[in-house]
Tab-separated table of C-alpha atoms in Angstrom:
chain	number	residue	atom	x	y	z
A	673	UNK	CA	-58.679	-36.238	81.991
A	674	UNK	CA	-58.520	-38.196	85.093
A	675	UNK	CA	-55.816	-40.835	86.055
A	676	UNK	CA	-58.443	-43.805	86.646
A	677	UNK	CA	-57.411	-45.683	83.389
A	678	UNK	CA	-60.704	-48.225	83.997
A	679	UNK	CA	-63.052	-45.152	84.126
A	680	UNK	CA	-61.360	-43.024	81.188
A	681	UNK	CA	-60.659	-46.138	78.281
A	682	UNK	CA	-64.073	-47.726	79.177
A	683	UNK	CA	-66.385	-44.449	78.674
A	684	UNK	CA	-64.306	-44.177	75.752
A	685	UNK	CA	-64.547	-47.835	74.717
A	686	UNK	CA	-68.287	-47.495	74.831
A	687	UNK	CA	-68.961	-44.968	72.095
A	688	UNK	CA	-66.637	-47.135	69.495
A	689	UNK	CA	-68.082	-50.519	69.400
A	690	UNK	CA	-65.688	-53.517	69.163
A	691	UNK	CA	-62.405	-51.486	70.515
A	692	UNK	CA	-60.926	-53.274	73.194
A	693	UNK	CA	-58.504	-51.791	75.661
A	694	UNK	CA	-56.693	-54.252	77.709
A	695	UNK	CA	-53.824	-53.606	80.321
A	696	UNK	CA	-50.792	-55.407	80.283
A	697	UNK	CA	-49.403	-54.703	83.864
A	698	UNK	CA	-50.529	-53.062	86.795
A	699	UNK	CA	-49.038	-49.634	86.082
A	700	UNK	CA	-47.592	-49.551	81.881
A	701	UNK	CA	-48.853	-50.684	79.124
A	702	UNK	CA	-52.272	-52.225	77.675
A	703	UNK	CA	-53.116	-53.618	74.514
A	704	UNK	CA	-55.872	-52.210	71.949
A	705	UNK	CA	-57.664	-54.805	69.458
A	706	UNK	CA	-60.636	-53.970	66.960
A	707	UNK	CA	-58.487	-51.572	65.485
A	708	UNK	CA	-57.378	-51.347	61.786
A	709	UNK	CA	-54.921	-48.053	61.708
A	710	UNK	CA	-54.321	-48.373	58.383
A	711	UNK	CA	-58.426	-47.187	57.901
A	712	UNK	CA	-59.987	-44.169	58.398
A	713	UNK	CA	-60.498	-44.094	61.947
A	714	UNK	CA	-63.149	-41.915	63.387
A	715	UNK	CA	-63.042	-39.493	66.197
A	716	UNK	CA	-64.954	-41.753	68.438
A	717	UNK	CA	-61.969	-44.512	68.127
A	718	UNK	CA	-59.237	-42.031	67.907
A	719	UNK	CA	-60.460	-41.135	71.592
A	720	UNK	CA	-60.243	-44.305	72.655
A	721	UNK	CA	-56.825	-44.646	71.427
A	722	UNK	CA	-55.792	-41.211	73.264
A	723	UNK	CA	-57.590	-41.630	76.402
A	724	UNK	CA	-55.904	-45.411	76.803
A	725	UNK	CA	-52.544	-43.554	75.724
A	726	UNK	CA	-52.952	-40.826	78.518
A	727	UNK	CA	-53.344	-43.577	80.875
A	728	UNK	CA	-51.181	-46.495	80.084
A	729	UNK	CA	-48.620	-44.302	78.306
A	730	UNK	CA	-47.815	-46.983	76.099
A	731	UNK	CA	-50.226	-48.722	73.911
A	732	UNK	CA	-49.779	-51.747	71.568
A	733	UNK	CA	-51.575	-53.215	68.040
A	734	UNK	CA	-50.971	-56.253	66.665
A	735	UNK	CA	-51.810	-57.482	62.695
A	736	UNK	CA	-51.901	-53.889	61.363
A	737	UNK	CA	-50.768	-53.831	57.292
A	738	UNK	CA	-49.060	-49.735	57.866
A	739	UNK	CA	-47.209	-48.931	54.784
A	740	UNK	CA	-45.261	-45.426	55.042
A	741	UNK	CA	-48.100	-43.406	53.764
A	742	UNK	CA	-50.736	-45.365	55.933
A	743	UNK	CA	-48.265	-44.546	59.474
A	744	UNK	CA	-47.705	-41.315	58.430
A	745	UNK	CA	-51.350	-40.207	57.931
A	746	UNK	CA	-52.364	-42.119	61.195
A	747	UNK	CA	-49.647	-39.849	62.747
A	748	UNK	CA	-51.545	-37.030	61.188
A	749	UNK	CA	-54.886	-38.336	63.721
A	750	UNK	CA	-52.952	-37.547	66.682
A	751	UNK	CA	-50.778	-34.251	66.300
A	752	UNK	CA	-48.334	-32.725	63.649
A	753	UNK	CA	-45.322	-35.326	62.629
A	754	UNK	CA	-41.560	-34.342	62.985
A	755	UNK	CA	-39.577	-33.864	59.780
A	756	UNK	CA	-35.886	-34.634	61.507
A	757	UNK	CA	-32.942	-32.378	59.705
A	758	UNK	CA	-30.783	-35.868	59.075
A	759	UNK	CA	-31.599	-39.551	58.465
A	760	UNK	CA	-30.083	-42.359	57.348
A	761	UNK	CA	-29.771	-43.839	53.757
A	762	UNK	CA	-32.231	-46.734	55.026
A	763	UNK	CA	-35.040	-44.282	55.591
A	764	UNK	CA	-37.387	-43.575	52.870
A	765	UNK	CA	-36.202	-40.690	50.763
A	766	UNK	CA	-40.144	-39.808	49.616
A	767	UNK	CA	-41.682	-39.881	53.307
A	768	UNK	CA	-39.742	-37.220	55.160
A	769	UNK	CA	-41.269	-37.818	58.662
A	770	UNK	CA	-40.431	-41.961	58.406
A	771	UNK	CA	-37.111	-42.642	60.209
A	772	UNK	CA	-36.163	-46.645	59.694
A	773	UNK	CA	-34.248	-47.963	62.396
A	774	UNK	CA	-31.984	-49.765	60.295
A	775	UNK	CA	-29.799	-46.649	60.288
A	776	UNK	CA	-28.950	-47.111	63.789
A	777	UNK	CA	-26.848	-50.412	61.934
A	778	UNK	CA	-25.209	-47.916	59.951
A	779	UNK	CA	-23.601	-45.691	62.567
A	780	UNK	CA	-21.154	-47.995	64.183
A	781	UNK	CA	-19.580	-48.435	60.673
A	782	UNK	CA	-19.844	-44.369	60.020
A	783	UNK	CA	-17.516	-43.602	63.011
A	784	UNK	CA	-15.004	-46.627	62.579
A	785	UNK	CA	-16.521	-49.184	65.376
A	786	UNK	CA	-18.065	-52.156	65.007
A	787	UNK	CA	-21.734	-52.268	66.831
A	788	UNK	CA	-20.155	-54.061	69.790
A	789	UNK	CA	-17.730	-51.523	70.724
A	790	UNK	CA	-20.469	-49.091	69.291
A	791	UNK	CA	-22.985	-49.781	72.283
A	792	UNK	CA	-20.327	-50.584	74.835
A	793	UNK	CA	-18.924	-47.018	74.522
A	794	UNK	CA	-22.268	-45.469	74.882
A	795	UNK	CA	-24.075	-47.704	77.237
A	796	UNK	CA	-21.532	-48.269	80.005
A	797	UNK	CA	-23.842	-48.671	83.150
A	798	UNK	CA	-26.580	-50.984	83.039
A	799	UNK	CA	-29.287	-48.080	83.016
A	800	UNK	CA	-27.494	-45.892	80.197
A	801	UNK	CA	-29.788	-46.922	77.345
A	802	UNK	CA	-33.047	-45.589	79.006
A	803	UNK	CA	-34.022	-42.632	77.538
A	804	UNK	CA	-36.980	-40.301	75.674
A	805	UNK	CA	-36.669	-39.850	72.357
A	806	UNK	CA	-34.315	-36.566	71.604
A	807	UNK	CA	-34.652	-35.743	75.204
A	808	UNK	CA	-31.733	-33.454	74.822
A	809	UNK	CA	-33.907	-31.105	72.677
A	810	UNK	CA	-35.772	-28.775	74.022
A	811	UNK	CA	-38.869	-29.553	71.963
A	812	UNK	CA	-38.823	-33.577	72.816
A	813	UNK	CA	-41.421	-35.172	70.569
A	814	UNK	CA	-44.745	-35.344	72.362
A	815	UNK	CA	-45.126	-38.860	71.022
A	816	UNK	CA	-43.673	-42.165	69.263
A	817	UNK	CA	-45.474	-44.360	66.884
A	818	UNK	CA	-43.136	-46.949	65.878
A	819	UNK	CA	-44.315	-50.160	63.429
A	820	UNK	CA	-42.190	-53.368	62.992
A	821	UNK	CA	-41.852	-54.408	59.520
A	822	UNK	CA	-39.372	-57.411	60.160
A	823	UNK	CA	-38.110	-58.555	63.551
A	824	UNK	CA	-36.362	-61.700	64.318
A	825	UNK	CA	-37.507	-65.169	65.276
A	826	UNK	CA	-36.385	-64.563	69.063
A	827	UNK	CA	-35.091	-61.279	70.827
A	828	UNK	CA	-35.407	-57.693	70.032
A	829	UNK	CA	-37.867	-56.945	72.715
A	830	UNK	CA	-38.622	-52.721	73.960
A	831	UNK	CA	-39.103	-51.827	77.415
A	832	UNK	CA	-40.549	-49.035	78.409
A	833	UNK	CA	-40.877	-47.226	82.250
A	834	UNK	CA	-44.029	-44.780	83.669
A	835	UNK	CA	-42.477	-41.922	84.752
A	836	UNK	CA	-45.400	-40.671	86.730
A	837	UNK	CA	-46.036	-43.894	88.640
A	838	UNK	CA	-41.909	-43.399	89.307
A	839	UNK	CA	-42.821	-39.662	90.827
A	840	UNK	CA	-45.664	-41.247	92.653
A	841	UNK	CA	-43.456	-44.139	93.986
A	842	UNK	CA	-41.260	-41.728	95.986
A	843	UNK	CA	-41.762	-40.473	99.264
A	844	UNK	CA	-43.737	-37.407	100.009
A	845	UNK	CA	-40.926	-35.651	101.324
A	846	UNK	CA	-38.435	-36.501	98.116
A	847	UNK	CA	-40.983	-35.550	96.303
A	848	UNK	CA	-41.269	-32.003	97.000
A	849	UNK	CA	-37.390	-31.699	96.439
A	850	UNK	CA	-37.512	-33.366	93.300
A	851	UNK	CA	-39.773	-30.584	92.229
A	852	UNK	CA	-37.364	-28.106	92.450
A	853	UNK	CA	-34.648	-29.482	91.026
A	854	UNK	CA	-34.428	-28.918	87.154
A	855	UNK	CA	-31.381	-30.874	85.089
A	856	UNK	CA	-28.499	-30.811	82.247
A	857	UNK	CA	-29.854	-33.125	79.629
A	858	UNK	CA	-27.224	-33.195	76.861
A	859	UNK	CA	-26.039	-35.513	73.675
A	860	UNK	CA	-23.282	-38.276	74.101
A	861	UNK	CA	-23.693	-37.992	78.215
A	862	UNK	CA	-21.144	-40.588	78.986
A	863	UNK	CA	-19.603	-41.309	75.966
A	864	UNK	CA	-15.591	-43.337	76.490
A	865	UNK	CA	-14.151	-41.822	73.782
A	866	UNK	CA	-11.672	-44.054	71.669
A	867	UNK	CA	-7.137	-43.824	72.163
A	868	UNK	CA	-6.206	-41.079	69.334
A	869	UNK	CA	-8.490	-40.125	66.916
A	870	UNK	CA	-12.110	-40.359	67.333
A	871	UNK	CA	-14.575	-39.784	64.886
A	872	UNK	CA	-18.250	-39.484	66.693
A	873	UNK	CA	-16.394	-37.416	69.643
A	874	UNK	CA	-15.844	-35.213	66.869
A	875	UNK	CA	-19.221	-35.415	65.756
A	876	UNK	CA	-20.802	-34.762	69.101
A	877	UNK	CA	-18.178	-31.468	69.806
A	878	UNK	CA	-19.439	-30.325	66.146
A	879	UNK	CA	-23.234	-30.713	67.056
A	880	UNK	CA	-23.674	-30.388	70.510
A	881	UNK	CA	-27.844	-30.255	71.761
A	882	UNK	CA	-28.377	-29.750	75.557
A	883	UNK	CA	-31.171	-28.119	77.721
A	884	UNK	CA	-31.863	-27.135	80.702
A	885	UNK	CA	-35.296	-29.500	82.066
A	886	UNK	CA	-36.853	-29.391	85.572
A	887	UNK	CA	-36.475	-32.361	86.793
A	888	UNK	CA	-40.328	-33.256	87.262
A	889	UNK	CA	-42.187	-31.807	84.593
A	890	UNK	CA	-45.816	-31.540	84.092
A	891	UNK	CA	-47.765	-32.920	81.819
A	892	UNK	CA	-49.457	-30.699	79.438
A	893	UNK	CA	-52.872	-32.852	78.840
A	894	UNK	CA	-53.358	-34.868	81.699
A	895	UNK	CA	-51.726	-32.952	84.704
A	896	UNK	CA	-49.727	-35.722	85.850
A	897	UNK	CA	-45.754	-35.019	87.608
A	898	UNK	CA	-43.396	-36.725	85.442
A	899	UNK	CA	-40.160	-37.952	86.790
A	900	UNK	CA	-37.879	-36.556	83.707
A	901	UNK	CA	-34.756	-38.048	83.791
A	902	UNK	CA	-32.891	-40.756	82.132
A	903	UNK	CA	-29.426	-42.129	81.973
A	904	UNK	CA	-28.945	-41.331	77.906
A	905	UNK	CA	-29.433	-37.849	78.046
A	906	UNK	CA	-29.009	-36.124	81.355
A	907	UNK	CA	-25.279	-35.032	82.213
A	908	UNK	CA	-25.646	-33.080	85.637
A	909	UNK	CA	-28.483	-31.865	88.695
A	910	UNK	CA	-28.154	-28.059	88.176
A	911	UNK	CA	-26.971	-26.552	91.410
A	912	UNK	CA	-25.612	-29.303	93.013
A	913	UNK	CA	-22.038	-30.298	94.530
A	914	UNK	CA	-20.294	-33.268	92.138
A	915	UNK	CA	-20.786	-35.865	94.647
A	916	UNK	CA	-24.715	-35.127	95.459
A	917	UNK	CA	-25.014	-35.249	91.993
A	918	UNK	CA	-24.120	-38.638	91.011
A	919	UNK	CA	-25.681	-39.883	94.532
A	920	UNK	CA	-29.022	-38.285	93.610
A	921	UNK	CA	-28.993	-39.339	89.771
A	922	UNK	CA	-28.311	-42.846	90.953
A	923	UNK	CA	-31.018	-42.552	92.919
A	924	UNK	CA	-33.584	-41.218	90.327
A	925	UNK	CA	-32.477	-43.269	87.362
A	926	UNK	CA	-33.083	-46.484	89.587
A	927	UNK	CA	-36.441	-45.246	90.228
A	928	UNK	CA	-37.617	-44.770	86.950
A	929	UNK	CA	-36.158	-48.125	86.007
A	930	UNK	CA	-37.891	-50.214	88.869
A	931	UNK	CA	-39.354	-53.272	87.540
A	932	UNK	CA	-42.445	-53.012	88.429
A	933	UNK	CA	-42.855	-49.511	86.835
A	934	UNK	CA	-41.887	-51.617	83.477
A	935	UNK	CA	-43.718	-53.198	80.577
A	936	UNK	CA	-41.442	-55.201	77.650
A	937	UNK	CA	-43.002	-56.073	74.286
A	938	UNK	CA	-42.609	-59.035	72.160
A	939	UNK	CA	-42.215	-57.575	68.497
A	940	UNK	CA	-44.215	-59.234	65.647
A	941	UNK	CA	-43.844	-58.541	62.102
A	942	UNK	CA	-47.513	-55.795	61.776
A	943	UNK	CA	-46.767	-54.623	65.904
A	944	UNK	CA	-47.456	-50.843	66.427
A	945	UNK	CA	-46.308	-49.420	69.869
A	946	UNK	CA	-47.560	-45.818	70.303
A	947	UNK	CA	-46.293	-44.064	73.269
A	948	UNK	CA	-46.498	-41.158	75.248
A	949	UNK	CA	-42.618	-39.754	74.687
A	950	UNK	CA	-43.668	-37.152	78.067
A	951	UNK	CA	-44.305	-40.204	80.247
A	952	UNK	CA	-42.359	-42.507	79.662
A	953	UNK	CA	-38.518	-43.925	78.710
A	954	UNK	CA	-37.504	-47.009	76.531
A	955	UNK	CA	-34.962	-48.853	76.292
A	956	UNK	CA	-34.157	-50.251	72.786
A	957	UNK	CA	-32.765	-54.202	72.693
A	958	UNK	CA	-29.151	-54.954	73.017
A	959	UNK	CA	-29.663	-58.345	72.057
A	960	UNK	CA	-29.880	-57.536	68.362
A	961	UNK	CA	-26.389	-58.078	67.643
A	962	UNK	CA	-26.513	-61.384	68.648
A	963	UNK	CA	-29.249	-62.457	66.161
A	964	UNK	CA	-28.775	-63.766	62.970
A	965	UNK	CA	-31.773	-62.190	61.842
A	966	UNK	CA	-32.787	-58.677	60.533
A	967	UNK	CA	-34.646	-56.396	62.550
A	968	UNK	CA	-36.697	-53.508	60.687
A	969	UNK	CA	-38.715	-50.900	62.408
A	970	UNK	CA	-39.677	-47.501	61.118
A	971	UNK	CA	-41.304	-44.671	63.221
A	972	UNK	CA	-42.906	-41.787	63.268
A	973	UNK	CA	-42.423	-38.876	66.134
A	974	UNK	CA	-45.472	-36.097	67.259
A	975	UNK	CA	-44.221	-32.425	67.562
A	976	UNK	CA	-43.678	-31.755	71.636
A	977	UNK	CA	-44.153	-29.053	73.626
A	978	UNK	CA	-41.248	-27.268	75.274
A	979	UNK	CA	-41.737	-28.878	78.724
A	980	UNK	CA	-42.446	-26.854	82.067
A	981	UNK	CA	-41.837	-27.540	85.880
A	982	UNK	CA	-44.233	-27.573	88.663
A	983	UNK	CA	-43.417	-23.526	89.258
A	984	UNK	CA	-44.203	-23.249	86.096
A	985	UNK	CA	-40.603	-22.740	84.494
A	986	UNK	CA	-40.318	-24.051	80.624
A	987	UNK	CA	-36.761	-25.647	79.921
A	988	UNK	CA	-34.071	-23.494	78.458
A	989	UNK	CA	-32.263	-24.340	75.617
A	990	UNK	CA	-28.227	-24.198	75.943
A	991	UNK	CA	-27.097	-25.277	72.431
A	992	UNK	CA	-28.367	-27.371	69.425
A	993	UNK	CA	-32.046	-25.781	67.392
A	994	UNK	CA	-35.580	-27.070	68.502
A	995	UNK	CA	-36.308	-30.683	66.877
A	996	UNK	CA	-39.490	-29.416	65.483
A	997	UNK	CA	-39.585	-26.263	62.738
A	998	UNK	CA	-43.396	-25.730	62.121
A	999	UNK	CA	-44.104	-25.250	59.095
């Protein structure tokens, strides 16, 4: 697999007649129409839908009719679906692998905050909600498909970054330090606990996850260096003084989130977004509470690979059990 996305998705295009793969910006992102993912899709479009995945890292649908079993046999297309340990009451109790997002609305309440104070206590610097999904595992899912049921008038967009044009943005000679470098990734990084008692401090002590992840990992199908941090999970630069480390995580975390590294996506009630959880952070809207409207999303997460660095390394796991228990 090459990293000419023009060469790969338009070979591909050509041996599934009316698929259309069309970027959105010069580096993230592109749009896929002639697609009904609710159908039987043959291997000829499922290609197309890898290779433009591979390449973009993020790819969008718009007017699909998914209904649990529908996403979670698409899933099936592209890899083995994740059947997480804990959900909440808003996900469906008969699909396993389906995680609504509505639960997210139902943790504030859980540990005595209101969603305000909820997101200001774990998002207190402007790049602390970029992350990979479960990045703190040290099986992160290999990819997210995530369908919007009902989203508001206005608001609610998702942003997501390419972590290997980030690697690719930095000089030569950062570059080869970077790849040495692996990194603390770890759940609640960050967190300002409440005065006196605190009731999801006490959660995260109970159920701590954290790994050990080189910094720039590898990409398992298409080769690609992958700048792996993010401000949500990762807690410290292994072997590293205090100060370097918050000089150099500043550093990296502003990379990954450069603008023009970026793609955001308007939401529609039908919208799929399918992306590559190896290359890629998100960062979920904030905006939400602010809306007088519901917002109603439900996604499904591929099995990942334990990640390695460019000497070959995997992570190491320091606490918490692999996300993904094969059957």
């Amino acid at each position: 697999m090459t990293t000419d996305a023009g060469t790969d998705t338009d070979t591909a295009a050509g041996t599934a007649a009316g698929i259309e793969v069309r970027p959105v910006t010069g580096y993230t992102g592109a749009e896929i129409t002639g697609v009904d993912l609710a159908g039987d899709l043959d291997d000829a479009a499922v290609q197309v839908v890898r290779e433009a995945l591979l390449a973009w890292k993020v790819v969008f649908f718009r007017g699909q009719r998914l209904d649990h079993a529908a996403h979670v046999a698409l899933a099936r297309r592209f890899g083995e679906p994740v059947t997480l340990r804990s959900r909440g009451g808003a996900s469906p109790a008969e699909f396993p692998e389906v995680e609504t997002t509505a639960d997210r609305l139902e943790l504030a309440g859980r540990y005595g905050m209101d969603r305000d104070e909820w997101l200001e206590r774990r998002r207190h610097t402007l790049v602390r909600g970029w992350h990979c999904d479960h990045g703190a595992r040290v099986d992160p899912p290999a990819a997210t498909i995530l369908r919007a049921e009902t989203v508001p008038p206005y608001g609610g967009d998702t942003t997501w970054s390419n972590l290997a044009a980030a690697y690719e943005g930095l000089s030569e000679p950062v570059r080869r330090f970077a790849d040495g470098l692996r990194a603390e990734h770890r759940l609640g990084v960050g967190y300002q606990s409440r005065p006196g008692p605190d009731a999801y401090l006490e959660h995260l002590q109970d159920h701590q996850v954290a790994t050990v992840h080189p910094l720039v990992r590898v990409h398992p199908e298409s080769g690609e260096r992958l700048l792996f941090v993010n401000g949500y999970y990762v807690e410290r630069i292994m072997d590293v003084s205090r100060a370097e480390n918050a000089r150099l995580l500043e550093m990296f975390t502003e990379q990954i989130t450069r603008p023009e590294y970026t793609v955001r996506f308007r939401w529609e009630p039908g919208s799929v977004a399918f992306w590559d959880n190896r290359a890629t952070v998100h960062l979920a809207p904030a905006d939400t509470g602010r809306l007088d409207h519901p917002r109603v999303m439900h996604r499904v997460m591929l099995a990942g690979e334990i990640p390695y660095g460019v000497d070959g390394r995997p992570s190491e796991p320091i606490t918490g059990a692999p996300l993904h228990s094969p059957a």
